[in-house]
PDB file of C-alpha atoms and ligand atoms in Angstrom:
ATOM      1  CA  UNK A   1     115.504  74.947 114.610  1.00 75.00           C
ATOM      2  CA  UNK A   2     116.724  77.346 111.955  1.00 79.00           C
ATOM      3  CA  UNK A   3     116.237  75.480 108.693  1.00 78.00           C
ATOM      4  CA  UNK A   4     118.891  77.346 106.681  1.00 77.00           C
ATOM      5  CA  UNK A   5     121.627  77.406 109.305  1.00 84.00           C
ATOM      6  CA  UNK A   6     120.998  73.679 109.781  1.00 84.00           C
ATOM      7  CA  UNK A   7     121.293  73.113 106.028  1.00 84.00           C
ATOM      8  CA  UNK A   8     124.512  75.131 105.757  1.00 84.00           C
ATOM      9  CA  UNK A   9     125.918  73.275 108.781  1.00 87.00           C
ATOM     10  CA  UNK A  10     125.939  70.116 106.636  1.00 88.00           C
ATOM     11  CA  UNK A  11     128.554  71.718 104.403  1.00 86.00           C
ATOM     12  CA  UNK A  12     130.467  73.116 107.381  1.00 86.00           C
ATOM     13  CA  UNK A  13     129.711  76.785 106.663  1.00 82.00           C
ATOM     14  CA  UNK A  14     127.152  77.693 109.357  1.00 85.00           C
ATOM     15  CA  UNK A  15     127.854  80.791 111.438  1.00 87.00           C
ATOM     16  CA  UNK A  16     127.950  80.911 115.262  1.00 87.00           C
ATOM     17  CA  UNK A  17     124.391  82.206 115.660  1.00 88.00           C
ATOM     18  CA  UNK A  18     122.113  79.974 117.769  1.00 88.00           C
ATOM     19  CA  UNK A  19     120.484  77.135 115.841  1.00 88.00           C
ATOM     20  CA  UNK A  20     117.392  76.491 118.027  1.00 89.00           C
ATOM     21  CA  UNK A  21     116.056  80.023 117.735  1.00 90.00           C
ATOM     22  CA  UNK A  22     113.262  80.215 115.138  1.00 89.00           C
ATOM     23  CA  UNK A  23     109.677  79.993 116.376  1.00 92.00           C
ATOM     24  CA  UNK A  24     106.516  78.694 114.746  1.00 92.00           C
ATOM     25  CA  UNK A  25     102.971  78.900 116.109  1.00 93.00           C
ATOM     26  CA  UNK A  26      99.481  77.484 115.596  1.00 90.00           C
ATOM     27  CA  UNK A  27      98.921  74.544 113.211  1.00 89.00           C
ATOM     28  CA  UNK A  28     102.359  74.856 111.627  1.00 87.00           C
ATOM     29  CA  UNK A  29     103.927  74.382 115.067  1.00 92.00           C
ATOM     30  CA  UNK A  30     101.668  71.423 115.878  1.00 92.00           C
ATOM     31  CA  UNK A  31     102.654  69.684 112.679  1.00 91.00           C
ATOM     32  CA  UNK A  32     106.408  70.297 113.187  1.00 90.00           C
ATOM     33  CA  UNK A  33     106.193  69.064 116.798  1.00 93.00           C
ATOM     34  CA  UNK A  34     104.269  65.974 115.716  1.00 93.00           C
ATOM     35  CA  UNK A  35     107.021  64.971 113.266  1.00 91.00           C
ATOM     36  CA  UNK A  36     109.805  65.802 115.729  1.00 90.00           C
ATOM     37  CA  UNK A  37     111.145  68.805 113.821  1.00 86.00           C
ATOM     38  CA  UNK A  38     110.391  71.235 116.688  1.00 90.00           C
ATOM     39  CA  UNK A  39     109.817  71.236 120.441  1.00 92.00           C
ATOM     40  CA  UNK A  40     107.027  72.877 122.449  1.00 95.00           C
ATOM     41  CA  UNK A  41     108.100  75.866 124.574  1.00 94.00           C
ATOM     42  CA  UNK A  42     106.178  78.421 126.646  1.00 94.00           C
ATOM     43  CA  UNK A  43     105.882  82.214 126.295  1.00 93.00           C
ATOM     44  CA  UNK A  44     108.725  83.016 128.720  1.00 96.00           C
ATOM     45  CA  UNK A  45     111.084  80.719 126.782  1.00 95.00           C
ATOM     46  CA  UNK A  46     109.996  82.489 123.564  1.00 93.00           C
ATOM     47  CA  UNK A  47     110.928  85.842 125.131  1.00 94.00           C
ATOM     48  CA  UNK A  48     114.314  84.445 126.136  1.00 95.00           C
ATOM     49  CA  UNK A  49     114.894  83.322 122.519  1.00 94.00           C
ATOM     50  CA  UNK A  50     114.004  86.800 121.264  1.00 93.00           C
ATOM     51  CA  UNK A  51     116.509  88.243 123.709  1.00 94.00           C
ATOM     52  CA  UNK A  52     119.217  85.804 122.536  1.00 94.00           C
ATOM     53  CA  UNK A  53     118.444  86.730 118.924  1.00 93.00           C
ATOM     54  CA  UNK A  54     118.798  90.423 119.760  1.00 93.00           C
ATOM     55  CA  UNK A  55     122.125  89.806 121.489  1.00 92.00           C
ATOM     56  CA  UNK A  56     123.348  87.817 118.463  1.00 92.00           C
ATOM     57  CA  UNK A  57     122.500  90.656 116.040  1.00 93.00           C
ATOM     58  CA  UNK A  58     119.901  88.550 114.252  1.00 94.00           C
ATOM     59  CA  UNK A  59     117.097  90.121 112.248  1.00 92.00           C
ATOM     60  CA  UNK A  60     113.744  89.365 113.828  1.00 89.00           C
ATOM     61  CA  UNK A  61     111.383  88.559 110.974  1.00 87.00           C
ATOM     62  CA  UNK A  62     107.737  87.716 111.616  1.00 85.00           C
ATOM     63  CA  UNK A  63     105.147  86.550 109.106  1.00 83.00           C
ATOM     64  CA  UNK A  64     103.888  89.693 107.396  1.00 79.00           C
ATOM     65  CA  UNK A  65     100.341  89.625 108.839  1.00 79.00           C
ATOM     66  CA  UNK A  66      98.613  91.347 111.756  1.00 79.00           C
ATOM     67  CA  UNK A  67      96.646  88.331 113.006  1.00 81.00           C
ATOM     68  CA  UNK A  68      97.528  84.651 113.337  1.00 82.00           C
ATOM     69  CA  UNK A  69     101.296  85.037 112.883  1.00 87.00           C
ATOM     70  CA  UNK A  70     102.661  81.564 112.091  1.00 88.00           C
ATOM     71  CA  UNK A  71     106.370  82.192 112.550  1.00 89.00           C
ATOM     72  CA  UNK A  72     109.022  84.488 113.976  1.00 91.00           C
ATOM     73  CA  UNK A  73     112.419  83.811 112.476  1.00 89.00           C
ATOM     74  CA  UNK A  74     115.723  85.147 113.704  1.00 92.00           C
ATOM     75  CA  UNK A  75     117.903  85.519 110.666  1.00 91.00           C
ATOM     76  CA  UNK A  76     121.585  86.063 110.017  1.00 91.00           C
ATOM     77  CA  UNK A  77     122.915  87.646 106.831  1.00 91.00           C
ATOM     78  CA  UNK A  78     125.214  84.712 106.016  1.00 88.00           C
ATOM     79  CA  UNK A  79     123.078  81.535 106.156  1.00 88.00           C
ATOM     80  CA  UNK A  80     119.464  82.687 105.865  1.00 88.00           C
ATOM     81  CA  UNK A  81     118.222  82.536 102.281  1.00 86.00           C
ATOM     82  CA  UNK A  82     115.608  85.233 102.969  1.00 86.00           C
ATOM     83  CA  UNK A  83     118.410  87.647 103.947  1.00 90.00           C
ATOM     84  CA  UNK A  84     120.645  86.479 101.085  1.00 89.00           C
ATOM     85  CA  UNK A  85     117.760  87.159  98.683  1.00 88.00           C
ATOM     86  CA  UNK A  86     117.242  90.616 100.231  1.00 88.00           C
ATOM     87  CA  UNK A  87     120.982  91.276  99.786  1.00 89.00           C
ATOM     88  CA  UNK A  88     121.036  90.110  96.170  1.00 88.00           C
ATOM     89  CA  UNK A  89     117.615  91.240  94.931  1.00 86.00           C
ATOM     90  CA  UNK A  90     116.941  94.069  97.429  1.00 77.00           C
ATOM     91  CA  UNK A  91     115.159  96.316  94.954  1.00 69.00           C
ATOM     92  CA  UNK A  92     112.602  93.585  94.263  1.00 69.00           C
ATOM     93  CA  UNK A  93     111.729  93.524  97.986  1.00 73.00           C
ATOM     94  CA  UNK A  94     111.815  89.769  98.615  1.00 68.00           C
ATOM     95  CA  UNK A  95     111.505  90.593 102.355  1.00 74.00           C
ATOM     96  CA  UNK A  96     108.938  93.232 103.381  1.00 74.00           C
ATOM     97  CA  UNK A  97     110.275  96.288 105.196  1.00 80.00           C
ATOM     98  CA  UNK A  98     108.730  97.744 108.356  1.00 81.00           C
ATOM     99  CA  UNK A  99     107.579 101.335 108.885  1.00 86.00           C
ATOM    100  CA  UNK A 100     110.950 102.550 110.199  1.00 91.00           C
ATOM    101  CA  UNK A 101     114.130 103.670 108.488  1.00 94.00           C
ATOM    102  CA  UNK A 102     117.507 104.442 110.104  1.00 97.00           C
ATOM    103  CA  UNK A 103     118.766 108.012 110.091  1.00 97.00           C
ATOM    104  CA  UNK A 104     122.510 108.648 110.473  1.00 97.00           C
ATOM    105  CA  UNK A 105     123.658 111.834 112.182  1.00 96.00           C
ATOM    106  CA  UNK A 106     126.663 112.868 110.078  1.00 93.00           C
ATOM    107  CA  UNK A 107     127.788 115.318 112.796  1.00 94.00           C
ATOM    108  CA  UNK A 108     128.522 112.572 115.299  1.00 96.00           C
ATOM    109  CA  UNK A 109     129.320 109.685 112.908  1.00 96.00           C
ATOM    110  CA  UNK A 110     133.053 108.870 112.962  1.00 96.00           C
ATOM    111  CA  UNK A 111     132.860 106.629 109.852  1.00 96.00           C
ATOM    112  CA  UNK A 112     134.091 103.577 111.730  1.00 96.00           C
ATOM    113  CA  UNK A 113     132.013 101.444 109.290  1.00 97.00           C
ATOM    114  CA  UNK A 114     130.764  99.161 112.040  1.00 97.00           C
ATOM    115  CA  UNK A 115     127.198  99.642 110.824  1.00 97.00           C
ATOM    116  CA  UNK A 116     128.240  98.671 107.277  1.00 97.00           C
ATOM    117  CA  UNK A 117     129.682  95.412 108.615  1.00 96.00           C
ATOM    118  CA  UNK A 118     126.642  94.751 110.821  1.00 96.00           C
ATOM    119  CA  UNK A 119     123.912  95.298 108.219  1.00 96.00           C
ATOM    120  CA  UNK A 120     122.802  91.788 107.193  1.00 94.00           C
ATOM    121  CA  UNK A 121     121.771  92.815 103.683  1.00 94.00           C
ATOM    122  CA  UNK A 122     124.452  95.344 102.716  1.00 94.00           C
ATOM    123  CA  UNK A 123     122.079  98.314 102.775  1.00 95.00           C
ATOM    124  CA  UNK A 124     124.631 100.793 104.197  1.00 97.00           C
ATOM    125  CA  UNK A 125     127.441 102.186 102.061  1.00 95.00           C
ATOM    126  CA  UNK A 126     130.227 104.713 102.091  1.00 95.00           C
ATOM    127  CA  UNK A 127     129.479 107.350  99.439  1.00 94.00           C
ATOM    128  CA  UNK A 128     130.958 110.639  98.295  1.00 91.00           C
ATOM    129  CA  UNK A 129     128.823 113.721  98.959  1.00 87.00           C
ATOM    130  CA  UNK A 130     130.214 117.147  98.001  1.00 86.00           C
ATOM    131  CA  UNK A 131     133.747 115.706  98.077  1.00 87.00           C
ATOM    132  CA  UNK A 132     133.163 114.257 101.587  1.00 89.00           C
ATOM    133  CA  UNK A 133     132.784 110.619 102.473  1.00 91.00           C
ATOM    134  CA  UNK A 134     129.468 109.971 104.221  1.00 94.00           C
ATOM    135  CA  UNK A 135     127.787 106.812 105.495  1.00 96.00           C
ATOM    136  CA  UNK A 136     124.465 106.375 103.748  1.00 96.00           C
ATOM    137  CA  UNK A 137     121.516 104.009 104.096  1.00 96.00           C
ATOM    138  CA  UNK A 138     120.005 102.685 100.854  1.00 94.00           C
ATOM    139  CA  UNK A 139     116.353 103.393 101.700  1.00 92.00           C
ATOM    140  CA  UNK A 140     115.033 101.255  98.828  1.00 89.00           C
ATOM    141  CA  UNK A 141     116.711  98.124 100.206  1.00 91.00           C
ATOM    142  CA  UNK A 142     116.698  98.714 103.976  1.00 93.00           C
ATOM    143  CA  UNK A 143     114.419  96.410 106.012  1.00 92.00           C
ATOM    144  CA  UNK A 144     114.245  98.676 109.058  1.00 93.00           C
ATOM    145  CA  UNK A 145     115.509  95.806 111.238  1.00 93.00           C
ATOM    146  CA  UNK A 146     117.500  98.110 113.546  1.00 95.00           C
ATOM    147  CA  UNK A 147     120.618  95.909 113.688  1.00 96.00           C
ATOM    148  CA  UNK A 148     122.777  98.892 112.597  1.00 97.00           C
ATOM    149  CA  UNK A 149     121.332 101.065 115.394  1.00 97.00           C
ATOM    150  CA  UNK A 150     122.489  98.779 118.175  1.00 95.00           C
ATOM    151  CA  UNK A 151     125.948  98.407 116.555  1.00 96.00           C
ATOM    152  CA  UNK A 152     126.765 102.118 116.437  1.00 97.00           C
ATOM    153  CA  UNK A 153     128.930 102.857 119.485  1.00 96.00           C
ATOM    154  CA  UNK A 154     128.542 106.616 118.893  1.00 97.00           C
ATOM    155  CA  UNK A 155     124.725 106.412 119.037  1.00 97.00           C
ATOM    156  CA  UNK A 156     124.659 108.200 115.678  1.00 97.00           C
ATOM    157  CA  UNK A 157     121.820 106.123 114.235  1.00 98.00           C
ATOM    158  CA  UNK A 158     118.182 106.380 115.209  1.00 97.00           C
ATOM    159  CA  UNK A 159     115.111 104.807 113.622  1.00 96.00           C
ATOM    160  CA  UNK A 160     112.589 107.266 112.180  1.00 95.00           C
ATOM    161  CA  UNK A 161     109.120 106.625 110.729  1.00 92.00           C
ATOM    162  CA  UNK A 162     109.192 106.142 106.952  1.00 89.00           C
ATOM    163  CA  UNK A 163     107.369 108.849 104.972  1.00 85.00           C
ATOM    164  CA  UNK A 164     105.243 106.314 103.137  1.00 79.00           C
ATOM    165  CA  UNK A 165     102.856 104.205 105.201  1.00 74.00           C
ATOM    166  CA  UNK A 166     103.601 100.463 105.191  1.00 72.00           C
ATOM    167  CA  UNK A 167     100.384  98.476 105.435  1.00 69.00           C
ATOM    168  CA  UNK A 168     100.652  95.074 107.060  1.00 71.00           C
ATOM    169  CA  UNK A 169      97.988  92.681 105.706  1.00 68.00           C
ATOM    170  CA  UNK A 170      95.550  91.420 108.346  1.00 66.00           C
ATOM    171  CA  UNK A 171      95.791  87.717 107.421  1.00 68.00           C
ATOM    172  CA  UNK A 172      97.666  85.277 105.160  1.00 68.00           C
ATOM    173  CA  UNK A 173      94.770  85.240 102.672  1.00 67.00           C
ATOM    174  CA  UNK A 174      94.666  89.054 102.494  1.00 66.00           C
ATOM    175  CA  UNK A 175      98.463  89.070 102.087  1.00 66.00           C
ATOM    176  CA  UNK A 176      98.298  86.607  99.169  1.00 67.00           C
ATOM    177  CA  UNK A 177      95.607  88.738  97.466  1.00 67.00           C
ATOM    178  CA  UNK A 178      97.604  91.976  98.014  1.00 67.00           C
ATOM    179  CA  UNK A 179     100.782  90.384  96.645  1.00 68.00           C
ATOM    180  CA  UNK A 180      98.908  89.059  93.617  1.00 66.00           C
ATOM    181  CA  UNK A 181      97.413  92.516  92.973  1.00 67.00           C
ATOM    182  CA  UNK A 182     100.830  94.223  93.322  1.00 66.00           C
ATOM    183  CA  UNK A 183     102.319  91.759  90.815  1.00 67.00           C
ATOM    184  CA  UNK A 184      99.304  92.022  88.449  1.00 68.00           C
ATOM    185  CA  UNK A 185      98.631  88.282  88.967  1.00 67.00           C
ATOM    186  CA  UNK A 186      95.236  88.299  90.720  1.00 66.00           C
ATOM    187  CA  UNK A 187      93.651  86.335  87.851  1.00 67.00           C
ATOM    188  CA  UNK A 188      96.224  83.528  88.254  1.00 68.00           C
ATOM    189  CA  UNK A 189      95.664  83.357  92.007  1.00 64.00           C
ATOM    190  CA  UNK A 190      91.918  82.833  91.552  1.00 66.00           C
ATOM    191  CA  UNK A 191      92.002  80.575  88.502  1.00 65.00           C
ATOM    192  CA  UNK A 192      95.142  78.675  89.409  1.00 69.00           C
ATOM    193  CA  UNK A 193      94.782  75.434  87.459  1.00 68.00           C
ATOM    194  CA  UNK A 194      96.373  76.205  84.107  1.00 68.00           C
ATOM    195  CA  UNK A 195      95.771  72.616  82.998  1.00 69.00           C
ATOM    196  CA  UNK A 196      92.033  73.424  82.797  1.00 69.00           C
ATOM    197  CA  UNK A 197      91.030  75.393  79.712  1.00 71.00           C
ATOM    198  CA  UNK A 198      88.127  76.948  81.673  1.00 69.00           C
ATOM    199  CA  UNK A 199      90.603  78.324  84.256  1.00 67.00           C
ATOM    200  CA  UNK A 200      92.903  79.657  81.504  1.00 71.00           C
ATOM    201  CA  UNK A 201      89.966  81.377  79.815  1.00 70.00           C
ATOM    202  CA  UNK A 202      88.597  82.886  83.045  1.00 70.00           C
ATOM    203  CA  UNK A 203      92.078  84.078  84.087  1.00 68.00           C
ATOM    204  CA  UNK A 204      92.509  85.820  80.709  1.00 70.00           C
ATOM    205  CA  UNK A 205      89.053  87.469  80.969  1.00 73.00           C
ATOM    206  CA  UNK A 206      89.653  88.642  84.549  1.00 70.00           C
ATOM    207  CA  UNK A 207      93.113  89.919  83.608  1.00 70.00           C
ATOM    208  CA  UNK A 208      91.577  92.023  80.799  1.00 70.00           C
ATOM    209  CA  UNK A 209      88.836  93.375  83.101  1.00 69.00           C
ATOM    210  CA  UNK A 210      91.418  94.392  85.726  1.00 69.00           C
ATOM    211  CA  UNK A 211      93.261  96.453  83.086  1.00 68.00           C
ATOM    212  CA  UNK A 212      90.135  98.484  82.129  1.00 67.00           C
ATOM    213  CA  UNK A 213      89.574 102.131  83.090  1.00 71.00           C
ATOM    214  CA  UNK A 214      87.432 102.677  86.238  1.00 73.00           C
ATOM    215  CA  UNK A 215      84.386 103.677  84.089  1.00 69.00           C
ATOM    216  CA  UNK A 216      84.658 100.538  81.927  1.00 67.00           C
ATOM    217  CA  UNK A 217      85.119  98.385  85.034  1.00 66.00           C
ATOM    218  CA  UNK A 218      81.861  99.799  86.385  1.00 67.00           C
ATOM    219  CA  UNK A 219      80.071  98.979  83.100  1.00 66.00           C
ATOM    220  CA  UNK A 220      81.486  95.438  83.186  1.00 63.00           C
ATOM    221  CA  UNK A 221      80.391  94.909  86.740  1.00 63.00           C
ATOM    222  CA  UNK A 222      76.880  96.286  85.975  1.00 65.00           C
ATOM    223  CA  UNK A 223      76.518  93.973  82.980  1.00 62.00           C
ATOM    224  CA  UNK A 224      77.644  90.874  84.853  1.00 60.00           C
ATOM    225  CA  UNK A 225      75.717  91.801  88.019  1.00 58.00           C
ATOM    226  CA  UNK A 226      78.331  89.885  89.987  1.00 58.00           C
ATOM    227  CA  UNK A 227      78.822  90.595  93.695  1.00 57.00           C
ATOM    228  CA  UNK A 228      82.041  88.597  93.430  1.00 58.00           C
ATOM    229  CA  UNK A 229      83.424  90.788  90.633  1.00 57.00           C
ATOM    230  CA  UNK A 230      82.347  93.951  92.490  1.00 63.00           C
ATOM    231  CA  UNK A 231      84.443  92.851  95.446  1.00 62.00           C
ATOM    232  CA  UNK A 232      87.496  92.079  93.299  1.00 60.00           C
ATOM    233  CA  UNK A 233      87.355  95.405  91.477  1.00 60.00           C
ATOM    234  CA  UNK A 234      87.004  97.336  94.721  1.00 63.00           C
ATOM    235  CA  UNK A 235      90.215  95.655  96.023  1.00 56.00           C
ATOM    236  CA  UNK A 236      92.088  96.565  92.803  1.00 51.00           C
ATOM    237  CA  UNK A 237      91.429 100.370  93.141  1.00 51.00           C
TER     238      UNK A 237
HETATM  239  S1  SF4 B 301     114.282  82.569 107.946  1.00 63.98           S
HETATM  240 FE1  SF4 B 301     116.322  82.862 108.762  1.00 63.98          FE
HETATM  241  S2  SF4 B 301     116.166  82.414 110.883  1.00 63.98           S
HETATM  242 FE2  SF4 B 301     114.305  81.636 109.952  1.00 63.98          FE
HETATM  243  S3  SF4 B 301     114.666  79.527 109.548  1.00 63.98           S
HETATM  244 FE3  SF4 B 301     115.262  80.665 107.788  1.00 63.98          FE
HETATM  245  S4  SF4 B 301     117.418  81.106 108.122  1.00 63.98           S
HETATM  246 FE4  SF4 B 301     116.609  80.514 110.015  1.00 63.98          FE
HETATM  247  S1  SF4 B 302     128.636 102.724 113.266  1.00 63.98           S
HETATM  248 FE1  SF4 B 302     127.954 104.782 113.785  1.00 63.98          FE
HETATM  249  S2  SF4 B 302     129.831 105.968 113.888  1.00 63.98           S
HETATM  250 FE2  SF4 B 302     130.353 104.076 112.843  1.00 63.98          FE
HETATM  251  S3  SF4 B 302     130.083 104.563 110.663  1.00 63.98           S
HETATM  252 FE3  SF4 B 302     128.141 103.738 111.359  1.00 63.98          FE
HETATM  253  S4  SF4 B 302     126.953 105.524 111.940  1.00 63.98           S
HETATM  254 FE4  SF4 B 302     129.060 106.180 111.837  1.00 63.98          FE
HETATM  255  S1  SF4 B 303     117.912  98.840 109.553  1.00 63.98           S
HETATM  256 FE1  SF4 B 303     120.122  99.037 109.358  1.00 63.98          FE
HETATM  257  S2  SF4 B 303     120.890  96.949 109.531  1.00 63.98           S
HETATM  258 FE2  SF4 B 303     118.709  96.785 109.094  1.00 63.98          FE
HETATM  259  S3  SF4 B 303     118.582  96.626 106.887  1.00 63.98           S
HETATM  260 FE3  SF4 B 303     118.392  98.798 107.365  1.00 63.98          FE
HETATM  261  S4  SF4 B 303     120.441  99.585 107.218  1.00 63.98           S
HETATM  262 FE4  SF4 B 303     120.647  97.370 107.351  1.00 63.98          FE
END
């Protein structure tokens, strides 16, 4: 069941998108089934749900890992808090994009604005270009979900590969480390108990080491002779 649409249903504001549509796998699924929050289905039923989600213009969002995916959600732009966050804080990338970006052919586009209405996160706008109105995708915010493509009756939108490569982490642990590195918070991920003075001290030391120049990092690693530190510094490059 879709958690957010279910929540919004309690205040009478849920949209018409299917409720029993989000999928979980592995241990997460076992636990939800055990406590009667989910039901077991087979692979063909999963495919049918994906098809229903596609037909309902939902954004298909999987866990951002290459192996051991624990969920595939099918999100709408009105109830789903992940999509609402992407709409509100798009530039902070609360939802990871994929490697594709829509390209609008301005020669065939008739500016019907259907794609603007369909985009779940408001990433398409009407803008003025050389005194002409054009329909433009905000590439910083766009998730590459493809919902706009299937809503353009003129077939004016195609998905192209993004110029920059998007790297999907191999596992949840790798993803957590990458996110911590991107946010400059690796030290807090490793020494996560701020109540312990030893953790606070080690987090501060590691944070300072991570800010050093490559040459100084090498000297630090040599002095400490730590295989563990070597590994961390090689990830941070
Ligand atoms: S992420 Fe979207 S589709 Fe998945 S449970 Fe939440 S609201 Fe539903
Ligand atoms: S839906 Fe297609 S034709 Fe309509 S504004 Fe968007 S790109 Fe143009
Ligand atoms: S692919 Fe289209 S619908 Fe999806 S986020 Fe980007 S602009 Fe919006």
